[in-house]
Amino acid sequence: PCWRVEDFVVAQECTRCSSFQAKTVTECSRTGFIEKITCATSNRDEYKSCRSAVMEAHVFWRFVGTMMCVAAVFAVLVVCRQRVLDRKALEKVRKQIESI
């Protein structure tokens, strides 16, 4: 690709590939997004795979939400386990006092 060896200008910003482009343009297969660039020296138009900032933000917030849910579930499990252990400890102390 000319954009690896030459300076280039972005002719079209990073956009999602259409279903037709996904089948015909090989750069779409990596991220699902492409941008059209024009190489300065050879003056050729080519496509380059890119990452969408909006999509990256969406993936990040989905990850954060998932981690918050997992943390909440484990916090509930810790509280429940602590209650069970406290109950067992109290029962053990009660039995020791009764045996005296």
Short mmCIF file of N, CA, C and O in Angstrom, two decimals:
data_model
loop_
_atom_site.label_atom_id
_atom_site.label_comp_id
_atom_site.label_asym_id
_atom_site.label_seq_id
_atom_site.Cartn_x
_atom_site.Cartn_y
_atom_site.Cartn_z
N PRO A 1 0.83 -1.21 0.00
CA PRO A 1 0.00 0.00 0.00
C PRO A 1 0.87 1.27 0.00
O PRO A 1 1.90 1.32 0.67
N CYS A 2 0.39 2.25 -0.73
CA CYS A 2 1.18 3.48 -0.85
C CYS A 2 1.23 4.27 0.46
O CYS A 2 2.19 4.99 0.71
N TRP A 3 0.26 4.11 1.32
CA TRP A 3 0.24 4.89 2.56
C TRP A 3 1.32 4.46 3.55
O TRP A 3 1.63 5.17 4.49
N ARG A 4 1.93 3.31 3.32
CA ARG A 4 3.03 2.87 4.19
C ARG A 4 4.35 3.54 3.83
O ARG A 4 5.22 3.66 4.69
N VAL A 5 4.51 3.93 2.59
CA VAL A 5 5.78 4.49 2.14
C VAL A 5 5.71 5.97 1.77
O VAL A 5 6.73 6.61 1.60
N GLU A 6 4.50 6.51 1.64
CA GLU A 6 4.34 7.89 1.22
C GLU A 6 3.50 8.67 2.23
O GLU A 6 2.83 8.08 3.07
N ASP A 7 3.54 9.97 2.10
CA ASP A 7 2.60 10.80 2.85
C ASP A 7 1.24 10.67 2.20
O ASP A 7 1.13 10.44 0.99
N PHE A 8 0.19 10.82 3.01
CA PHE A 8 -1.15 10.69 2.45
C PHE A 8 -2.09 11.68 3.11
O PHE A 8 -1.81 12.23 4.18
N VAL A 9 -3.21 11.90 2.44
CA VAL A 9 -4.26 12.79 2.93
C VAL A 9 -5.53 11.95 3.05
O VAL A 9 -5.85 11.17 2.15
N VAL A 10 -6.24 12.11 4.16
CA VAL A 10 -7.49 11.37 4.35
C VAL A 10 -8.58 12.03 3.51
O VAL A 10 -8.94 13.18 3.74
N ALA A 11 -9.08 11.30 2.52
CA ALA A 11 -10.11 11.83 1.64
C ALA A 11 -11.50 11.62 2.23
O ALA A 11 -12.40 12.43 2.02
N GLN A 12 -11.69 10.52 2.95
CA GLN A 12 -12.97 10.22 3.59
C GLN A 12 -12.68 9.68 4.98
O GLN A 12 -11.88 8.78 5.14
N GLU A 13 -13.34 10.24 5.97
CA GLU A 13 -13.11 9.85 7.36
C GLU A 13 -13.49 8.39 7.59
O GLU A 13 -14.16 7.76 6.78
N CYS A 14 -13.10 7.88 8.73
CA CYS A 14 -13.35 6.50 9.11
C CYS A 14 -14.86 6.24 9.19
O CYS A 14 -15.58 6.88 9.96
N THR A 15 -15.35 5.30 8.39
CA THR A 15 -16.77 4.96 8.36
C THR A 15 -16.93 3.45 8.39
O THR A 15 -16.03 2.70 8.02
N ARG A 16 -18.12 3.01 8.80
CA ARG A 16 -18.41 1.57 8.83
C ARG A 16 -18.54 1.05 7.40
O ARG A 16 -19.09 1.72 6.53
N CYS A 17 -18.05 -0.14 7.18
CA CYS A 17 -18.13 -0.76 5.85
C CYS A 17 -19.57 -1.18 5.57
O CYS A 17 -20.25 -1.70 6.45
N SER A 18 -20.00 -0.98 4.35
CA SER A 18 -21.31 -1.48 3.95
C SER A 18 -21.19 -2.99 3.72
O SER A 18 -20.09 -3.54 3.69
N SER A 19 -22.31 -3.65 3.55
CA SER A 19 -22.27 -5.11 3.34
C SER A 19 -21.54 -5.45 2.04
O SER A 19 -20.82 -6.44 1.96
N PHE A 20 -21.70 -4.60 1.01
CA PHE A 20 -20.99 -4.82 -0.25
C PHE A 20 -19.49 -4.63 -0.06
O PHE A 20 -18.69 -5.44 -0.53
N GLN A 21 -19.10 -3.56 0.65
CA GLN A 21 -17.67 -3.31 0.89
C GLN A 21 -17.06 -4.42 1.73
O GLN A 21 -15.90 -4.79 1.53
N ALA A 22 -17.80 -4.94 2.68
CA ALA A 22 -17.29 -6.01 3.53
C ALA A 22 -16.92 -7.24 2.72
O ALA A 22 -15.98 -7.97 3.07
N LYS A 23 -17.63 -7.46 1.62
CA LYS A 23 -17.35 -8.62 0.78
C LYS A 23 -16.25 -8.35 -0.24
O LYS A 23 -15.54 -9.27 -0.64
N THR A 24 -16.11 -7.09 -0.66
CA THR A 24 -15.19 -6.79 -1.76
C THR A 24 -13.87 -6.15 -1.33
O THR A 24 -12.85 -6.35 -1.96
N VAL A 25 -13.88 -5.37 -0.25
CA VAL A 25 -12.68 -4.66 0.18
C VAL A 25 -12.03 -5.44 1.32
O VAL A 25 -12.64 -5.66 2.36
N THR A 26 -10.80 -5.86 1.13
CA THR A 26 -10.13 -6.71 2.12
C THR A 26 -9.83 -5.96 3.43
O THR A 26 -9.76 -6.57 4.48
N GLU A 27 -9.67 -4.65 3.37
CA GLU A 27 -9.37 -3.87 4.57
C GLU A 27 -10.54 -3.86 5.55
O GLU A 27 -10.36 -3.57 6.73
N CYS A 28 -11.74 -4.14 5.08
CA CYS A 28 -12.92 -4.15 5.95
C CYS A 28 -12.92 -5.34 6.92
O CYS A 28 -13.56 -5.28 7.96
N SER A 29 -12.20 -6.38 6.58
CA SER A 29 -12.27 -7.61 7.38
C SER A 29 -11.64 -7.44 8.76
O SER A 29 -12.04 -8.12 9.70
N ARG A 30 -10.67 -6.55 8.93
CA ARG A 30 -10.00 -6.39 10.23
C ARG A 30 -10.91 -5.76 11.27
O ARG A 30 -11.12 -6.32 12.33
N THR A 31 -11.37 -4.55 11.01
CA THR A 31 -12.12 -3.80 12.03
C THR A 31 -13.56 -3.53 11.65
O THR A 31 -14.36 -3.17 12.50
N GLY A 32 -13.89 -3.67 10.37
CA GLY A 32 -15.24 -3.33 9.92
C GLY A 32 -15.38 -1.85 9.59
O GLY A 32 -16.46 -1.38 9.27
N PHE A 33 -14.27 -1.11 9.66
CA PHE A 33 -14.26 0.31 9.35
C PHE A 33 -13.12 0.59 8.37
O PHE A 33 -12.05 -0.01 8.47
N ILE A 34 -13.36 1.52 7.44
CA ILE A 34 -12.31 1.92 6.50
C ILE A 34 -12.33 3.43 6.32
O ILE A 34 -13.34 4.09 6.59
N GLU A 35 -11.20 3.95 5.88
CA GLU A 35 -11.12 5.34 5.47
C GLU A 35 -10.44 5.40 4.11
O GLU A 35 -9.56 4.59 3.82
N LYS A 36 -10.89 6.33 3.29
CA LYS A 36 -10.33 6.48 1.96
C LYS A 36 -9.20 7.50 2.05
O LYS A 36 -9.38 8.58 2.61
N ILE A 37 -8.04 7.13 1.52
CA ILE A 37 -6.88 8.02 1.57
C ILE A 37 -6.36 8.26 0.16
O ILE A 37 -6.55 7.44 -0.74
N THR A 38 -5.68 9.41 0.00
CA THR A 38 -5.04 9.74 -1.27
C THR A 38 -3.55 9.91 -0.99
O THR A 38 -3.16 10.75 -0.18
N CYS A 39 -2.74 9.11 -1.64
CA CYS A 39 -1.30 9.19 -1.46
C CYS A 39 -0.77 10.40 -2.22
O CYS A 39 -1.19 10.68 -3.35
N ALA A 40 0.16 11.12 -1.60
CA ALA A 40 0.62 12.40 -2.15
C ALA A 40 1.48 12.23 -3.40
O ALA A 40 1.25 12.89 -4.41
N THR A 41 2.46 11.34 -3.36
CA THR A 41 3.39 11.21 -4.48
C THR A 41 2.78 10.50 -5.68
O THR A 41 2.82 11.00 -6.79
N SER A 42 2.18 9.34 -5.44
CA SER A 42 1.62 8.55 -6.54
C SER A 42 0.22 9.02 -6.94
O SER A 42 -0.28 8.63 -7.98
N ASN A 43 -0.41 9.83 -6.10
CA ASN A 43 -1.75 10.37 -6.36
C ASN A 43 -2.79 9.27 -6.56
O ASN A 43 -3.69 9.39 -7.39
N ARG A 44 -2.65 8.16 -5.80
CA ARG A 44 -3.59 7.05 -5.90
C ARG A 44 -4.57 7.11 -4.73
O ARG A 44 -4.22 7.52 -3.63
N ASP A 45 -5.78 6.65 -4.99
CA ASP A 45 -6.79 6.52 -3.94
C ASP A 45 -6.78 5.07 -3.46
O ASP A 45 -6.87 4.14 -4.27
N GLU A 46 -6.67 4.89 -2.15
CA GLU A 46 -6.70 3.55 -1.57
C GLU A 46 -7.54 3.57 -0.31
O GLU A 46 -7.86 4.63 0.22
N TYR A 47 -7.87 2.37 0.16
CA TYR A 47 -8.60 2.24 1.42
C TYR A 47 -7.67 1.71 2.49
O TYR A 47 -6.77 0.92 2.22
N LYS A 48 -7.90 2.18 3.71
CA LYS A 48 -7.07 1.79 4.85
C LYS A 48 -8.00 1.40 6.00
O LYS A 48 -8.98 2.10 6.26
N SER A 49 -7.69 0.31 6.66
CA SER A 49 -8.48 -0.11 7.81
C SER A 49 -8.26 0.89 8.95
O SER A 49 -7.16 1.40 9.14
N CYS A 50 -9.30 1.18 9.71
CA CYS A 50 -9.18 2.15 10.80
C CYS A 50 -10.09 1.72 11.95
O CYS A 50 -10.89 0.81 11.82
N ARG A 51 -9.95 2.44 13.07
CA ARG A 51 -10.78 2.17 14.24
C ARG A 51 -11.66 3.38 14.48
O ARG A 51 -11.18 4.50 14.53
N SER A 52 -12.93 3.15 14.68
CA SER A 52 -13.88 4.23 14.93
C SER A 52 -13.83 4.62 16.41
O SER A 52 -13.91 3.77 17.29
N ALA A 53 -13.73 5.91 16.67
CA ALA A 53 -13.69 6.40 18.06
C ALA A 53 -15.02 6.12 18.76
O ALA A 53 -15.04 5.77 19.95
N VAL A 54 -16.11 6.25 18.06
CA VAL A 54 -17.43 5.98 18.65
C VAL A 54 -17.56 4.51 19.02
O VAL A 54 -18.03 4.18 20.11
N MET A 55 -17.10 3.64 18.14
CA MET A 55 -17.17 2.21 18.42
C MET A 55 -16.26 1.83 19.58
O MET A 55 -16.63 1.03 20.43
N GLU A 56 -15.07 2.42 19.62
CA GLU A 56 -14.15 2.15 20.73
C GLU A 56 -14.75 2.60 22.06
O GLU A 56 -14.64 1.90 23.06
N ALA A 57 -15.40 3.75 22.07
CA ALA A 57 -16.04 4.24 23.29
C ALA A 57 -17.17 3.30 23.71
O ALA A 57 -17.33 3.00 24.90
N HIS A 58 -17.94 2.82 22.74
CA HIS A 58 -19.04 1.90 23.03
C HIS A 58 -18.50 0.60 23.65
O HIS A 58 -19.03 0.11 24.65
N VAL A 59 -17.44 0.07 23.08
CA VAL A 59 -16.84 -1.17 23.60
C VAL A 59 -16.28 -0.94 25.00
O VAL A 59 -16.44 -1.78 25.90
N PHE A 60 -15.65 0.23 25.23
CA PHE A 60 -15.10 0.54 26.54
C PHE A 60 -16.20 0.59 27.59
O PHE A 60 -16.07 0.00 28.67
N TRP A 61 -17.30 1.30 27.31
CA TRP A 61 -18.37 1.43 28.31
C TRP A 61 -19.09 0.11 28.53
O TRP A 61 -19.57 -0.16 29.63
N ARG A 62 -19.17 -0.73 27.50
CA ARG A 62 -19.75 -2.06 27.69
C ARG A 62 -18.87 -2.87 28.64
O ARG A 62 -19.37 -3.57 29.52
N PHE A 63 -17.55 -2.77 28.47
CA PHE A 63 -16.62 -3.46 29.36
C PHE A 63 -16.75 -2.95 30.80
O PHE A 63 -16.81 -3.74 31.74
N VAL A 64 -16.82 -1.63 30.96
CA VAL A 64 -16.96 -1.05 32.30
C VAL A 64 -18.26 -1.52 32.95
O VAL A 64 -18.27 -1.91 34.13
N GLY A 65 -19.34 -1.52 32.21
CA GLY A 65 -20.62 -1.98 32.74
C GLY A 65 -20.58 -3.44 33.14
O GLY A 65 -21.09 -3.82 34.21
N THR A 66 -19.96 -4.26 32.32
CA THR A 66 -19.83 -5.68 32.64
C THR A 66 -19.02 -5.89 33.91
O THR A 66 -19.40 -6.68 34.78
N MET A 67 -17.92 -5.17 34.04
CA MET A 67 -17.09 -5.30 35.23
C MET A 67 -17.83 -4.81 36.48
O MET A 67 -17.67 -5.39 37.57
N MET A 68 -18.63 -3.78 36.36
CA MET A 68 -19.41 -3.30 37.51
C MET A 68 -20.43 -4.36 37.94
O MET A 68 -20.62 -4.59 39.14
N CYS A 69 -21.07 -5.01 36.97
CA CYS A 69 -22.04 -6.06 37.30
C CYS A 69 -21.35 -7.24 37.97
O CYS A 69 -21.85 -7.78 38.96
N VAL A 70 -20.20 -7.64 37.44
CA VAL A 70 -19.45 -8.75 38.03
C VAL A 70 -19.03 -8.39 39.46
O VAL A 70 -19.12 -9.21 40.38
N ALA A 71 -18.56 -7.16 39.66
CA ALA A 71 -18.14 -6.72 40.98
C ALA A 71 -19.32 -6.73 41.96
O ALA A 71 -19.18 -7.14 43.11
N ALA A 72 -20.49 -6.30 41.50
CA ALA A 72 -21.68 -6.30 42.36
C ALA A 72 -22.07 -7.72 42.75
O ALA A 72 -22.41 -7.98 43.92
N VAL A 73 -22.02 -8.65 41.80
CA VAL A 73 -22.37 -10.04 42.10
C VAL A 73 -21.41 -10.62 43.14
O VAL A 73 -21.83 -11.25 44.11
N PHE A 74 -20.11 -10.39 42.96
CA PHE A 74 -19.15 -10.92 43.92
C PHE A 74 -19.25 -10.24 45.28
O PHE A 74 -19.02 -10.87 46.31
N ALA A 75 -19.61 -8.96 45.31
CA ALA A 75 -19.81 -8.28 46.58
C ALA A 75 -20.97 -8.91 47.35
O ALA A 75 -20.88 -9.13 48.57
N VAL A 76 -22.05 -9.24 46.65
CA VAL A 76 -23.19 -9.90 47.28
C VAL A 76 -22.78 -11.29 47.79
O VAL A 76 -23.16 -11.69 48.90
N LEU A 77 -22.00 -12.00 46.99
CA LEU A 77 -21.53 -13.32 47.43
C LEU A 77 -20.64 -13.22 48.66
O LEU A 77 -20.75 -14.07 49.57
N VAL A 78 -19.79 -12.22 48.74
CA VAL A 78 -18.92 -12.04 49.91
C VAL A 78 -19.77 -11.76 51.15
O VAL A 78 -19.52 -12.32 52.23
N VAL A 79 -20.77 -10.90 51.02
CA VAL A 79 -21.63 -10.57 52.16
C VAL A 79 -22.37 -11.82 52.63
O VAL A 79 -22.45 -12.09 53.85
N CYS A 80 -22.92 -12.59 51.69
CA CYS A 80 -23.64 -13.82 52.07
C CYS A 80 -22.71 -14.82 52.74
O CYS A 80 -23.07 -15.42 53.76
N ARG A 81 -21.53 -14.99 52.21
CA ARG A 81 -20.57 -15.93 52.80
C ARG A 81 -20.15 -15.46 54.20
O ARG A 81 -20.03 -16.28 55.12
N GLN A 82 -19.96 -14.18 54.38
CA GLN A 82 -19.59 -13.65 55.69
C GLN A 82 -20.69 -13.91 56.71
O GLN A 82 -20.42 -14.26 57.86
N ARG A 83 -21.95 -13.75 56.30
CA ARG A 83 -23.07 -14.03 57.21
C ARG A 83 -23.09 -15.50 57.62
O ARG A 83 -23.35 -15.82 58.78
N VAL A 84 -22.85 -16.39 56.66
CA VAL A 84 -22.83 -17.82 56.96
C VAL A 84 -21.71 -18.13 57.95
O VAL A 84 -21.92 -18.86 58.94
N LEU A 85 -20.54 -17.58 57.72
CA LEU A 85 -19.41 -17.83 58.62
C LEU A 85 -19.66 -17.24 60.01
O LEU A 85 -19.32 -17.87 61.02
N ASP A 86 -20.27 -16.06 60.08
CA ASP A 86 -20.61 -15.47 61.39
C ASP A 86 -21.61 -16.34 62.14
O ASP A 86 -21.49 -16.55 63.35
N ARG A 87 -22.59 -16.86 61.42
CA ARG A 87 -23.60 -17.72 62.04
C ARG A 87 -22.96 -19.00 62.58
O ARG A 87 -23.26 -19.44 63.69
N LYS A 88 -22.03 -19.58 61.80
CA LYS A 88 -21.34 -20.80 62.26
C LYS A 88 -20.48 -20.50 63.49
O LYS A 88 -20.43 -21.31 64.42
N ALA A 89 -19.82 -19.37 63.51
CA ALA A 89 -18.98 -19.01 64.66
C ALA A 89 -19.83 -18.81 65.90
O ALA A 89 -19.47 -19.26 67.00
N LEU A 90 -20.98 -18.14 65.77
CA LEU A 90 -21.87 -17.94 66.91
C LEU A 90 -22.43 -19.26 67.43
O LEU A 90 -22.54 -19.47 68.64
N GLU A 91 -22.75 -20.17 66.50
CA GLU A 91 -23.25 -21.49 66.90
C GLU A 91 -22.17 -22.26 67.65
O GLU A 91 -22.47 -22.93 68.66
N LYS A 92 -20.95 -22.17 67.20
CA LYS A 92 -19.84 -22.86 67.85
C LYS A 92 -19.64 -22.30 69.27
O LYS A 92 -19.46 -23.06 70.22
N VAL A 93 -19.67 -20.99 69.41
CA VAL A 93 -19.51 -20.36 70.73
C VAL A 93 -20.68 -20.76 71.63
O VAL A 93 -20.49 -21.07 72.82
N ARG A 94 -21.90 -20.78 71.09
CA ARG A 94 -23.07 -21.16 71.88
C ARG A 94 -22.95 -22.59 72.40
O ARG A 94 -23.23 -22.87 73.56
N LYS A 95 -22.46 -23.50 71.53
CA LYS A 95 -22.30 -24.90 71.94
C LYS A 95 -21.22 -25.03 73.01
O LYS A 95 -21.36 -25.83 73.95
N GLN A 96 -20.15 -24.25 72.89
CA GLN A 96 -19.11 -24.31 73.91
C GLN A 96 -19.62 -23.80 75.25
O GLN A 96 -19.27 -24.35 76.30
N ILE A 97 -20.43 -22.75 75.21
CA ILE A 97 -20.98 -22.21 76.47
C ILE A 97 -21.96 -23.20 77.08
O ILE A 97 -21.99 -23.39 78.30
N GLU A 98 -22.78 -23.88 76.26
CA GLU A 98 -23.75 -24.86 76.76
C GLU A 98 -23.04 -26.06 77.37
O GLU A 98 -23.58 -26.69 78.32
N SER A 99 -21.89 -26.41 76.88
CA SER A 99 -21.21 -27.60 77.39
C SER A 99 -20.54 -27.37 78.75
O SER A 99 -20.10 -28.31 79.40
N ILE A 100 -20.48 -26.14 79.19
CA ILE A 100 -19.84 -25.84 80.47
C ILE A 100 -20.75 -26.20 81.61
O ILE A 100 -21.86 -26.21 81.74
#
